[in-house]
mmCIF file of C-alpha atoms in Angstrom:
data_model
loop_
_atom_site.group_PDB
_atom_site.id
_atom_site.type_symbol
_atom_site.label_atom_id
_atom_site.label_comp_id
_atom_site.label_asym_id
_atom_site.label_seq_id
_atom_site.Cartn_x
_atom_site.Cartn_y
_atom_site.Cartn_z
ATOM 1 C CA UNK E 1 25.472 18.506 -25.565
ATOM 2 C CA UNK E 2 24.552 18.866 -22.381
ATOM 3 C CA UNK E 3 20.600 19.463 -22.083
ATOM 4 C CA UNK E 4 20.358 21.431 -19.918
ATOM 5 C CA UNK E 5 16.383 21.364 -18.224
ATOM 6 C CA UNK E 6 14.445 23.221 -14.164
ATOM 7 C CA UNK E 7 13.792 19.815 -12.717
ATOM 8 C CA UNK E 8 14.906 15.335 -13.767
ATOM 9 C CA UNK E 9 12.351 13.604 -12.157
ATOM 10 C CA UNK E 10 12.745 9.861 -11.470
ATOM 11 C CA UNK E 11 10.754 7.376 -11.840
ATOM 12 C CA UNK E 12 6.698 7.424 -14.020
ATOM 13 C CA UNK E 13 4.894 6.645 -11.387
ATOM 14 C CA UNK E 14 2.080 7.786 -9.479
ATOM 15 C CA UNK E 15 4.085 10.329 -8.213
ATOM 16 C CA UNK E 16 6.705 10.985 -10.531
ATOM 17 C CA UNK E 17 3.194 11.930 -12.935
ATOM 18 C CA UNK E 18 1.520 14.356 -10.068
ATOM 19 C CA UNK E 19 5.326 16.567 -9.535
ATOM 20 C CA UNK E 20 5.629 17.001 -12.879
ATOM 21 C CA UNK E 21 2.026 18.739 -14.085
ATOM 22 C CA UNK E 22 3.014 20.521 -11.188
ATOM 23 C CA UNK E 23 6.620 21.203 -11.198
ATOM 24 C CA UNK E 24 6.193 23.562 -15.171
ATOM 25 C CA UNK E 25 9.006 25.018 -16.484
ATOM 26 C CA UNK E 26 11.281 22.432 -17.922
ATOM 27 C CA UNK E 27 11.634 18.561 -16.770
ATOM 28 C CA UNK E 28 11.873 16.128 -17.786
ATOM 29 C CA UNK E 29 10.924 12.766 -16.755
ATOM 30 C CA UNK E 30 12.666 9.100 -17.294
ATOM 31 C CA UNK E 31 11.278 5.042 -16.351
ATOM 32 C CA UNK E 32 13.293 2.905 -17.333
ATOM 33 C CA UNK E 33 9.543 0.860 -18.381
ATOM 34 C CA UNK E 34 8.696 1.046 -22.099
ATOM 35 C CA UNK E 35 4.937 2.968 -20.270
ATOM 36 C CA UNK E 36 4.070 4.986 -17.639
ATOM 37 C CA UNK E 37 1.558 4.113 -14.599
ATOM 38 C CA UNK E 38 2.543 0.534 -14.466
ATOM 39 C CA UNK E 39 2.101 -0.106 -10.979
ATOM 40 C CA UNK E 40 -1.392 2.249 -12.091
ATOM 41 C CA UNK E 41 -2.489 -0.281 -14.952
ATOM 42 C CA UNK E 42 -2.644 -3.456 -12.670
ATOM 43 C CA UNK E 43 -4.170 -1.816 -9.106
ATOM 44 C CA UNK E 44 -7.205 -2.281 -8.053
ATOM 45 C CA UNK E 45 -7.719 -5.161 -10.258
ATOM 46 C CA UNK E 46 -7.227 -3.276 -12.850
ATOM 47 C CA UNK E 47 -9.545 -0.196 -12.545
ATOM 48 C CA UNK E 48 -7.285 1.619 -9.703
ATOM 49 C CA UNK E 49 -8.406 2.328 -6.396
ATOM 50 C CA UNK E 50 -7.186 5.486 -6.712
ATOM 51 C CA UNK E 51 -7.961 7.380 -2.960
ATOM 52 C CA UNK E 52 -10.313 6.559 -0.326
ATOM 53 C CA UNK E 53 -12.875 8.935 1.004
ATOM 54 C CA UNK E 54 -11.235 8.170 4.594
ATOM 55 C CA UNK E 55 -7.184 9.010 4.512
ATOM 56 C CA UNK E 56 -6.409 11.205 7.390
ATOM 57 C CA UNK E 57 -1.881 10.761 8.816
ATOM 58 C CA UNK E 58 -3.420 7.272 11.251
ATOM 59 C CA UNK E 59 -3.856 5.969 8.020
ATOM 60 C CA UNK E 60 -0.193 5.499 7.468
ATOM 61 C CA UNK E 61 3.009 3.855 9.271
ATOM 62 C CA UNK E 62 5.831 6.187 9.924
ATOM 63 C CA UNK E 63 8.755 6.758 11.729
ATOM 64 C CA UNK E 64 7.002 9.614 12.787
ATOM 65 C CA UNK E 65 3.535 9.669 12.089
ATOM 66 C CA UNK E 66 3.172 13.693 11.708
ATOM 67 C CA UNK E 67 5.720 14.410 8.742
ATOM 68 C CA UNK E 68 2.266 12.635 6.320
ATOM 69 C CA UNK E 69 0.025 15.596 7.831
ATOM 70 C CA UNK E 70 1.228 18.591 5.812
ATOM 71 C CA UNK E 71 0.859 17.625 2.282
ATOM 72 C CA UNK E 72 -2.008 15.029 3.085
ATOM 73 C CA UNK E 73 -3.664 18.433 4.209
ATOM 74 C CA UNK E 74 -2.900 20.417 1.500
ATOM 75 C CA UNK E 75 -3.415 17.898 -1.611
ATOM 76 C CA UNK E 76 -6.229 15.825 0.035
ATOM 77 C CA UNK E 77 -8.595 13.081 -1.062
ATOM 78 C CA UNK E 78 -11.293 15.839 -2.537
ATOM 79 C CA UNK E 79 -8.779 17.329 -4.148
ATOM 80 C CA UNK E 80 -7.662 14.052 -6.187
ATOM 81 C CA UNK E 81 -11.890 13.271 -6.515
ATOM 82 C CA UNK E 82 -12.506 16.729 -8.139
ATOM 83 C CA UNK E 83 -9.269 15.650 -10.692
ATOM 84 C CA UNK E 84 -10.452 12.898 -11.969
ATOM 85 C CA UNK E 85 -14.153 14.187 -11.903
ATOM 86 C CA UNK E 86 -12.750 16.577 -14.727
ATOM 87 C CA UNK E 87 -11.476 14.453 -16.975
ATOM 88 C CA UNK E 88 -14.666 12.759 -17.119
ATOM 89 C CA UNK E 89 -13.529 9.732 -14.891
ATOM 90 C CA UNK E 90 -16.578 7.850 -14.151
ATOM 91 C CA UNK E 91 -15.973 6.327 -9.974
ATOM 92 C CA UNK E 92 -16.915 4.662 -7.445
ATOM 93 C CA UNK E 93 -17.035 3.704 -3.911
ATOM 94 C CA UNK E 94 -16.753 0.085 -2.895
ATOM 95 C CA UNK E 95 -15.797 -0.954 0.754
ATOM 96 C CA UNK E 96 -13.670 1.433 3.890
ATOM 97 C CA UNK E 97 -13.963 4.465 1.506
ATOM 98 C CA UNK E 98 -12.023 3.139 -1.042
ATOM 99 C CA UNK E 99 -12.641 4.393 -4.581
ATOM 100 C CA UNK E 100 -12.242 2.444 -7.783
ATOM 101 C CA UNK E 101 -12.814 3.918 -11.366
ATOM 102 C CA UNK E 102 -16.125 2.503 -13.124
ATOM 103 C CA UNK E 103 -13.852 1.020 -16.047
ATOM 104 C CA UNK E 104 -9.971 0.708 -16.583
ATOM 105 C CA UNK E 105 -6.993 1.588 -14.641
ATOM 106 C CA UNK E 106 -5.386 3.548 -17.462
ATOM 107 C CA UNK E 107 -7.642 6.715 -17.135
ATOM 108 C CA UNK E 108 -5.850 7.200 -14.647
ATOM 109 C CA UNK E 109 -2.386 7.119 -16.149
ATOM 110 C CA UNK E 110 -4.458 9.020 -18.795
ATOM 111 C CA UNK E 111 -5.225 11.957 -16.264
ATOM 112 C CA UNK E 112 -2.146 12.320 -15.720
ATOM 113 C CA UNK E 113 -0.323 12.513 -19.692
ATOM 114 C CA UNK E 114 -1.882 14.968 -19.991
ATOM 115 C CA UNK E 115 -1.859 16.908 -16.769
ATOM 116 C CA UNK E 116 2.095 16.559 -17.031
ATOM 117 C CA UNK E 117 1.753 18.100 -21.496
ATOM 118 C CA UNK E 118 -0.636 21.347 -20.538
ATOM 119 C CA UNK E 119 1.720 21.980 -17.290
ATOM 120 C CA UNK E 120 5.220 21.334 -20.509
ATOM 121 C CA UNK E 121 6.810 18.309 -19.083
ATOM 122 C CA UNK E 122 8.239 15.547 -21.140
ATOM 123 C CA UNK E 123 8.594 12.221 -20.836
ATOM 124 C CA UNK E 124 11.552 9.727 -21.978
ATOM 125 C CA UNK E 125 10.444 5.907 -21.974
ATOM 126 C CA UNK E 126 12.208 3.765 -22.240
ATOM 127 C CA UNK E 127 15.451 4.957 -20.482
ATOM 128 C CA UNK E 128 18.471 4.934 -18.536
ATOM 129 C CA UNK E 129 20.414 6.820 -14.977
ATOM 130 C CA UNK E 130 23.907 6.230 -16.578
ATOM 131 C CA UNK E 131 25.593 8.406 -13.847
ATOM 132 C CA UNK E 132 24.593 11.037 -11.145
ATOM 133 C CA UNK E 133 26.765 13.873 -9.256
ATOM 134 C CA UNK E 134 25.713 17.460 -8.006
ATOM 135 C CA UNK E 135 28.450 20.238 -9.022
ATOM 136 C CA UNK E 136 28.243 21.825 -5.792
ATOM 137 C CA UNK E 137 25.264 24.023 -8.033
ATOM 138 C CA UNK E 138 23.622 20.962 -10.171
ATOM 139 C CA UNK E 139 23.324 17.946 -10.567
ATOM 140 C CA UNK E 140 24.471 15.841 -13.528
ATOM 141 C CA UNK E 141 23.144 12.961 -15.168
ATOM 142 C CA UNK E 142 23.526 11.405 -18.226
ATOM 143 C CA UNK E 143 20.373 8.736 -19.785
ATOM 144 C CA UNK E 144 20.729 6.884 -22.103
ATOM 145 C CA UNK E 145 17.845 6.484 -24.791
ATOM 146 C CA UNK E 146 17.236 4.377 -27.949
ATOM 147 C CA UNK E 147 21.195 3.448 -27.522
ATOM 148 C CA UNK E 148 22.019 6.549 -26.998
ATOM 149 C CA UNK E 149 23.137 8.731 -24.439
ATOM 150 C CA UNK E 150 22.258 12.096 -23.870
ATOM 151 C CA UNK E 151 24.150 14.573 -20.917
ATOM 152 C CA UNK E 152 21.382 16.145 -18.809
ATOM 153 C CA UNK E 153 21.876 18.872 -15.873
ATOM 154 C CA UNK E 154 19.274 19.831 -14.103
ATOM 155 C CA UNK E 155 19.070 22.634 -10.800
ATOM 156 C CA UNK E 156 16.367 19.822 -9.377
ATOM 157 C CA UNK E 157 16.267 16.388 -8.936
ATOM 158 C CA UNK E 158 13.364 14.469 -7.615
ATOM 159 C CA UNK E 159 13.228 10.661 -6.349
ATOM 160 C CA UNK E 160 10.117 9.412 -7.527
ATOM 161 C CA UNK E 161 10.894 5.263 -8.513
ATOM 162 C CA UNK E 162 9.372 3.455 -5.386
ATOM 163 C CA UNK E 163 10.497 1.150 -2.877
ATOM 164 C CA UNK E 164 11.254 -2.812 -3.204
ATOM 165 C CA UNK E 165 7.807 -4.105 -3.991
ATOM 166 C CA UNK E 166 6.867 -5.831 -7.595
ATOM 167 C CA UNK E 167 11.123 -6.329 -8.674
ATOM 168 C CA UNK E 168 9.297 -8.509 -11.917
ATOM 169 C CA UNK E 169 8.174 -4.752 -13.122
ATOM 170 C CA UNK E 170 11.038 -2.548 -12.852
ATOM 171 C CA UNK E 171 11.260 -2.217 -8.617
ATOM 172 C CA UNK E 172 14.871 -1.630 -7.264
ATOM 173 C CA UNK E 173 16.138 0.155 -4.279
ATOM 174 C CA UNK E 174 17.584 2.547 -6.612
ATOM 175 C CA UNK E 175 15.482 5.857 -5.161
ATOM 176 C CA UNK E 176 17.963 5.637 -1.742
ATOM 177 C CA UNK E 177 20.912 4.243 -3.037
ATOM 178 C CA UNK E 178 21.328 7.661 -4.496
ATOM 179 C CA UNK E 179 19.064 9.749 -1.386
ATOM 180 C CA UNK E 180 21.993 7.767 0.543
ATOM 181 C CA UNK E 181 24.687 8.812 -1.603
ATOM 182 C CA UNK E 182 24.203 12.500 -1.085
ATOM 183 C CA UNK E 183 23.693 12.230 2.684
ATOM 184 C CA UNK E 184 19.913 10.898 3.916
ATOM 185 C CA UNK E 185 19.865 8.045 6.442
ATOM 186 C CA UNK E 186 17.288 4.783 5.076
ATOM 187 C CA UNK E 187 14.499 2.942 7.951
ATOM 188 C CA UNK E 188 14.117 -0.388 7.716
ATOM 189 C CA UNK E 189 12.705 -1.509 5.131
ATOM 190 C CA UNK E 190 10.476 -4.581 4.394
ATOM 191 C CA UNK E 191 7.701 -6.005 2.282
ATOM 192 C CA UNK E 192 4.022 -5.019 3.626
ATOM 193 C CA UNK E 193 0.518 -5.418 1.946
ATOM 194 C CA UNK E 194 1.263 -9.307 1.306
ATOM 195 C CA UNK E 195 0.539 -12.920 2.117
ATOM 196 C CA UNK E 196 1.810 -13.992 5.651
ATOM 197 C CA UNK E 197 3.477 -17.803 4.602
ATOM 198 C CA UNK E 198 3.584 -20.977 7.078
ATOM 199 C CA UNK E 199 6.855 -22.783 6.727
ATOM 200 C CA UNK E 200 4.969 -26.526 7.823
ATOM 201 C CA UNK E 201 1.418 -25.624 5.402
ATOM 202 C CA UNK E 202 -1.218 -25.851 7.754
ATOM 203 C CA UNK E 203 -3.763 -24.636 5.490
ATOM 204 C CA UNK E 204 -3.249 -27.013 2.590
ATOM 205 C CA UNK E 205 -7.290 -28.698 2.801
ATOM 206 C CA UNK E 206 -8.707 -25.110 3.866
ATOM 207 C CA UNK E 207 -6.818 -22.962 0.079
ATOM 208 C CA UNK E 208 -9.057 -21.576 -1.161
ATOM 209 C CA UNK E 209 -11.848 -20.567 1.632
ATOM 210 C CA UNK E 210 -11.768 -16.650 2.975
ATOM 211 C CA UNK E 211 -13.986 -15.381 5.958
ATOM 212 C CA UNK E 212 -14.078 -12.709 7.931
ATOM 213 C CA UNK E 213 -12.395 -12.184 10.625
ATOM 214 C CA UNK E 214 -10.466 -9.095 12.639
ATOM 215 C CA UNK E 215 -6.827 -9.678 12.953
ATOM 216 C CA UNK E 216 -4.398 -8.249 14.714
ATOM 217 C CA UNK E 217 -0.886 -8.049 15.523
ATOM 218 C CA UNK E 218 1.210 -5.601 17.861
ATOM 219 C CA UNK E 219 -1.573 -2.987 18.557
ATOM 220 C CA UNK E 220 -3.437 -2.598 15.792
ATOM 221 C CA UNK E 221 -6.626 -4.745 14.367
ATOM 222 C CA UNK E 222 -8.034 -4.858 11.403
ATOM 223 C CA UNK E 223 -11.674 -6.065 10.609
ATOM 224 C CA UNK E 224 -12.119 -7.687 7.192
ATOM 225 C CA UNK E 225 -11.481 -10.818 4.985
ATOM 226 C CA UNK E 226 -8.383 -13.344 5.579
ATOM 227 C CA UNK E 227 -7.805 -15.355 2.819
ATOM 228 C CA UNK E 228 -6.614 -19.042 3.689
ATOM 229 C CA UNK E 229 -4.008 -20.327 1.088
ATOM 230 C CA UNK E 230 -1.911 -23.029 0.267
ATOM 231 C CA UNK E 231 1.433 -21.823 1.539
ATOM 232 C CA UNK E 232 -0.616 -19.061 4.509
ATOM 233 C CA UNK E 233 -2.605 -16.826 4.227
ATOM 234 C CA UNK E 234 -3.749 -13.407 2.302
ATOM 235 C CA UNK E 235 -6.982 -11.536 2.130
ATOM 236 C CA UNK E 236 -7.178 -7.713 3.335
ATOM 237 C CA UNK E 237 -7.797 -8.103 7.548
ATOM 238 C CA UNK E 238 -3.701 -10.647 6.226
ATOM 239 C CA UNK E 239 -2.086 -7.743 4.472
ATOM 240 C CA UNK E 240 -3.283 -4.868 6.394
ATOM 241 C CA UNK E 241 -1.778 -6.705 9.390
ATOM 242 C CA UNK E 242 1.621 -7.464 7.973
ATOM 243 C CA UNK E 243 2.451 -3.896 7.555
ATOM 244 C CA UNK E 244 2.194 -4.395 12.011
ATOM 245 C CA UNK E 245 4.005 -7.923 11.882
ATOM 246 C CA UNK E 246 7.577 -9.515 12.201
ATOM 247 C CA UNK E 247 9.056 -11.231 12.477
ATOM 248 C CA UNK E 248 9.048 -13.967 15.360
ATOM 249 C CA UNK E 249 5.884 -12.901 15.637
ATOM 250 C CA UNK E 250 1.909 -14.140 16.280
ATOM 251 C CA UNK E 251 -0.788 -12.437 14.960
ATOM 252 C CA UNK E 252 -4.595 -13.180 16.204
ATOM 253 C CA UNK E 253 -7.197 -13.798 14.536
ATOM 254 C CA UNK E 254 -10.775 -13.358 15.156
ATOM 255 C CA UNK E 255 -13.273 -15.450 14.115
ATOM 256 C CA UNK E 256 -16.970 -14.122 15.817
ATOM 257 C CA UNK E 257 -15.672 -10.639 14.692
ATOM 258 C CA UNK E 258 -19.470 -8.812 15.189
ATOM 259 C CA UNK E 259 -18.963 -10.943 18.581
ATOM 260 C CA UNK E 260 -22.431 -12.544 18.162
ATOM 261 C CA UNK E 261 -21.547 -16.162 17.974
ATOM 262 C CA UNK E 262 -22.083 -17.803 21.819
ATOM 263 C CA UNK E 263 -25.471 -15.848 22.649
ATOM 264 C CA UNK E 264 -26.394 -17.355 18.794
ATOM 265 C CA UNK E 265 -24.654 -21.589 20.242
ATOM 266 C CA UNK E 266 -26.816 -20.352 23.195
ATOM 267 C CA UNK E 267 -30.410 -19.580 21.613
ATOM 268 C CA UNK E 268 -29.926 -22.620 18.854
ATOM 269 C CA UNK E 269 -29.385 -25.035 21.726
ATOM 270 C CA UNK E 270 -32.712 -23.924 22.991
ATOM 271 C CA UNK E 271 -34.201 -24.993 19.856
ATOM 272 C CA UNK E 272 -32.055 -27.443 17.797
ATOM 273 C CA UNK E 273 -29.879 -28.721 21.064
ATOM 274 C CA UNK E 274 -29.666 -31.874 18.912
ATOM 275 C CA UNK E 275 -27.934 -30.672 15.766
ATOM 276 C CA UNK E 276 -24.302 -31.314 15.883
ATOM 277 C CA UNK E 277 -21.774 -29.011 17.423
ATOM 278 C CA UNK E 278 -19.467 -28.898 14.420
ATOM 279 C CA UNK E 279 -22.107 -28.268 12.247
ATOM 280 C CA UNK E 280 -24.665 -25.696 13.920
ATOM 281 C CA UNK E 281 -20.607 -23.953 14.318
ATOM 282 C CA UNK E 282 -20.258 -24.606 10.449
ATOM 283 C CA UNK E 283 -23.584 -22.403 9.660
ATOM 284 C CA UNK E 284 -21.480 -19.061 11.396
ATOM 285 C CA UNK E 285 -17.975 -19.402 9.526
ATOM 286 C CA UNK E 286 -16.953 -22.494 7.155
ATOM 287 C CA UNK E 287 -17.067 -25.465 7.067
ATOM 288 C CA UNK E 288 -13.505 -26.544 6.081
ATOM 289 C CA UNK E 289 -12.502 -25.078 9.336
ATOM 290 C CA UNK E 290 -14.921 -26.274 11.131
ATOM 291 C CA UNK E 291 -13.082 -29.816 10.400
ATOM 292 C CA UNK E 292 -10.038 -27.788 10.338
ATOM 293 C CA UNK E 293 -9.715 -26.709 14.459
ATOM 294 C CA UNK E 294 -11.657 -29.346 15.484
ATOM 295 C CA UNK E 295 -9.498 -31.393 16.595
ATOM 296 C CA UNK E 296 -8.243 -29.198 18.780
ATOM 297 C CA UNK E 297 -10.549 -27.739 20.132
ATOM 298 C CA UNK E 298 -11.659 -31.099 20.657
ATOM 299 C CA UNK E 299 -15.220 -30.610 18.904
ATOM 300 C CA UNK E 300 -17.437 -32.657 20.458
ATOM 301 C CA UNK E 301 -20.969 -33.921 20.346
ATOM 302 C CA UNK E 302 -24.583 -32.164 20.215
ATOM 303 C CA UNK E 303 -25.462 -28.188 20.683
ATOM 304 C CA UNK E 304 -27.921 -29.759 23.849
ATOM 305 C CA UNK E 305 -23.980 -31.463 25.295
ATOM 306 C CA UNK E 306 -22.829 -28.284 25.340
ATOM 307 C CA UNK E 307 -22.691 -27.092 29.310
ATOM 308 C CA UNK E 308 -22.934 -21.780 29.053
ATOM 309 C CA UNK E 309 -19.200 -22.791 29.799
ATOM 310 C CA UNK E 310 -17.956 -25.183 27.902
ATOM 311 C CA UNK E 311 -19.401 -22.764 24.404
ATOM 312 C CA UNK E 312 -17.598 -19.623 26.342
ATOM 313 C CA UNK E 313 -14.564 -21.596 26.171
ATOM 314 C CA UNK E 314 -15.475 -22.481 22.275
ATOM 315 C CA UNK E 315 -16.217 -19.449 20.893
ATOM 316 C CA UNK E 316 -13.095 -17.793 23.050
ATOM 317 C CA UNK E 317 -11.064 -19.833 21.523
ATOM 318 C CA UNK E 318 -12.584 -18.923 18.021
ATOM 319 C CA UNK E 319 -12.095 -15.395 18.950
ATOM 320 C CA UNK E 320 -8.390 -15.760 19.349
ATOM 321 C CA UNK E 321 -7.204 -18.406 17.969
ATOM 322 C CA UNK E 322 -3.630 -17.117 17.709
ATOM 323 C CA UNK E 323 -0.842 -17.664 15.420
ATOM 324 C CA UNK E 324 2.703 -17.558 14.394
ATOM 325 C CA UNK E 325 3.207 -17.123 10.563
ATOM 326 C CA UNK E 326 7.037 -17.702 9.794
ATOM 327 C CA UNK E 327 7.554 -15.709 6.958
ATOM 328 C CA UNK E 328 6.181 -13.304 4.126
ATOM 329 C CA UNK E 329 5.256 -13.185 0.105
ATOM 330 C CA UNK E 330 8.387 -11.046 0.541
ATOM 331 C CA UNK E 331 8.774 -8.258 -2.194
ATOM 332 C CA UNK E 332 7.905 -10.265 -4.814
ATOM 333 C CA UNK E 333 4.141 -9.552 -4.138
ATOM 334 C CA UNK E 334 4.096 -7.043 -1.407
ATOM 335 C CA UNK E 335 1.880 -4.361 -2.335
ATOM 336 C CA UNK E 336 4.149 -1.693 -1.516
ATOM 337 C CA UNK E 337 7.770 -1.505 0.715
ATOM 338 C CA UNK E 338 7.527 -0.355 4.194
ATOM 339 C CA UNK E 339 10.389 2.232 5.140
ATOM 340 C CA UNK E 340 13.162 3.935 2.871
ATOM 341 C CA UNK E 341 14.181 7.474 3.293
ATOM 342 C CA UNK E 342 13.971 8.925 7.495
ATOM 343 C CA UNK E 343 11.552 11.858 7.255
ATOM 344 C CA UNK E 344 13.913 14.001 9.440
ATOM 345 C CA UNK E 345 16.136 14.290 6.543
ATOM 346 C CA UNK E 346 13.394 16.290 4.315
ATOM 347 C CA UNK E 347 10.959 18.583 4.522
ATOM 348 C CA UNK E 348 7.512 18.153 4.906
ATOM 349 C CA UNK E 349 5.743 21.219 3.448
ATOM 350 C CA UNK E 350 7.250 20.808 0.182
ATOM 351 C CA UNK E 351 9.035 17.160 0.284
ATOM 352 C CA UNK E 352 13.440 18.724 0.020
ATOM 353 C CA UNK E 353 15.729 17.372 0.839
ATOM 354 C CA UNK E 354 17.208 19.652 4.607
ATOM 355 C CA UNK E 355 20.902 17.807 2.656
ATOM 356 C CA UNK E 356 21.073 19.176 0.241
ATOM 357 C CA UNK E 357 19.273 22.325 -1.728
ATOM 358 C CA UNK E 358 17.236 21.029 -4.716
ATOM 359 C CA UNK E 359 17.265 16.874 -3.990
ATOM 360 C CA UNK E 360 13.121 16.052 -3.414
ATOM 361 C CA UNK E 361 11.622 12.118 -2.688
ATOM 362 C CA UNK E 362 8.539 11.115 -2.529
ATOM 363 C CA UNK E 363 6.274 8.999 -1.860
ATOM 364 C CA UNK E 364 7.079 4.897 -2.044
ATOM 365 C CA UNK E 365 10.608 6.110 -1.821
ATOM 366 C CA UNK E 366 9.922 8.125 1.729
ATOM 367 C CA UNK E 367 9.248 5.698 5.149
ATOM 368 C CA UNK E 368 5.301 6.771 5.490
ATOM 369 C CA UNK E 369 3.645 3.743 4.441
ATOM 370 C CA UNK E 370 -0.513 3.482 3.764
ATOM 371 C CA UNK E 371 -3.281 1.350 5.047
ATOM 372 C CA UNK E 372 -4.770 -1.394 2.016
ATOM 373 C CA UNK E 373 -7.627 0.648 0.216
ATOM 374 C CA UNK E 374 -6.138 3.432 -1.579
ATOM 375 C CA UNK E 375 -4.164 5.205 1.258
ATOM 376 C CA UNK E 376 -1.282 4.910 -0.664
ATOM 377 C CA UNK E 377 -2.027 6.368 -4.468
ATOM 378 C CA UNK E 378 -3.641 9.577 -1.711
ATOM 379 C CA UNK E 379 0.206 9.541 -0.456
ATOM 380 C CA UNK E 380 1.734 10.052 -3.712
ATOM 381 C CA UNK E 381 -0.502 12.357 -5.430
ATOM 382 C CA UNK E 382 -0.090 14.190 -1.860
ATOM 383 C CA UNK E 383 4.139 14.221 -1.473
ATOM 384 C CA UNK E 384 4.192 14.875 -5.631
ATOM 385 C CA UNK E 385 2.275 17.431 -5.050
ATOM 386 C CA UNK E 386 4.111 18.606 -2.539
ATOM 387 C CA UNK E 387 6.926 19.321 -3.525
ATOM 388 C CA UNK E 388 6.457 19.347 -7.623
ATOM 389 C CA UNK E 389 4.255 23.049 -5.731
ATOM 390 C CA UNK E 390 7.634 23.728 -3.884
ATOM 391 C CA UNK E 391 9.571 23.374 -7.374
ATOM 392 C CA UNK E 392 7.038 25.957 -8.767
ATOM 393 C CA UNK E 393 6.962 28.406 -6.550
ATOM 394 C CA UNK E 394 11.299 28.345 -6.423
ATOM 395 C CA UNK E 395 11.066 29.174 -9.522
#
């Protein structure tokens, strides 16, 4: 027997559950996983960086930078913070406006499940979409659950399955395939917020070493920590800049992001001129990094041996260390996917398709990608809310 519902939501992640909590009516959320919100569970080291105090449109990448403005303005970080507090979840700010649960990230999953139940939405886990079509009026889906198939029809279909990031958790391009089937174009997609790699393993002796940097590429800069790995570079600054890096391009690392090293070395030369140059530099950055760069920069002699011009050249090189990654760790470790369903085919107010009424696409499935630090969760909440509100208002 075919079951008729109002809304079928594909994906029980952050955006899908948020949408279900606001869609109202007869809503069914399905997911292939055995538990909802698996990416929420592992996020933020298990404490979920659920939003950022500084969320604004400029924290997002898209071919249409204006697309995200409507949803973000109507469902803000303050709205989600209020929801968190109403559920009695304690939270704290770490750095750069990043908000985390004091307890476990499963509290956010519980919040969303509670909100869905309050709205009357149903959740089917370990459920597979076998077939999907549209007859000009309603969507027709065949679902497989517990070894049995169930035919479902729905007025609305919401694509909330995300992108390809972290395939070991079941991530696929399903949302993109469905969108294309119904006339939507895709922008270029690639891994984002991902470590960068170097084919010749130049940092083997530096693996595990971290330091504050300003990483720059393609006009963007981020001042946070970088971490050397046996395969290349990671850490917040590198993950951020990876969203702007393209294969073949260089990145620049400023190892003196505060810009004080030159004057400091000059002052130390007056007081401790007999100190070895590499020893002096190792007081301001990891000694392993200084040793790694010493042959390239010709670091030798004492501080007293260095003229102002020589010190300026050394610091200039440290502030513009240019590197050319050969690749990235790929979708395997990428936190998000850059690109997705072209926003030209969607309403920025409702997230509804301009090609097929009743079809919605939200969160990571869409060509809107946030910076590291809670921004992608806020986009999930805002885009899920926008679609849910539109569905509810349509009745």
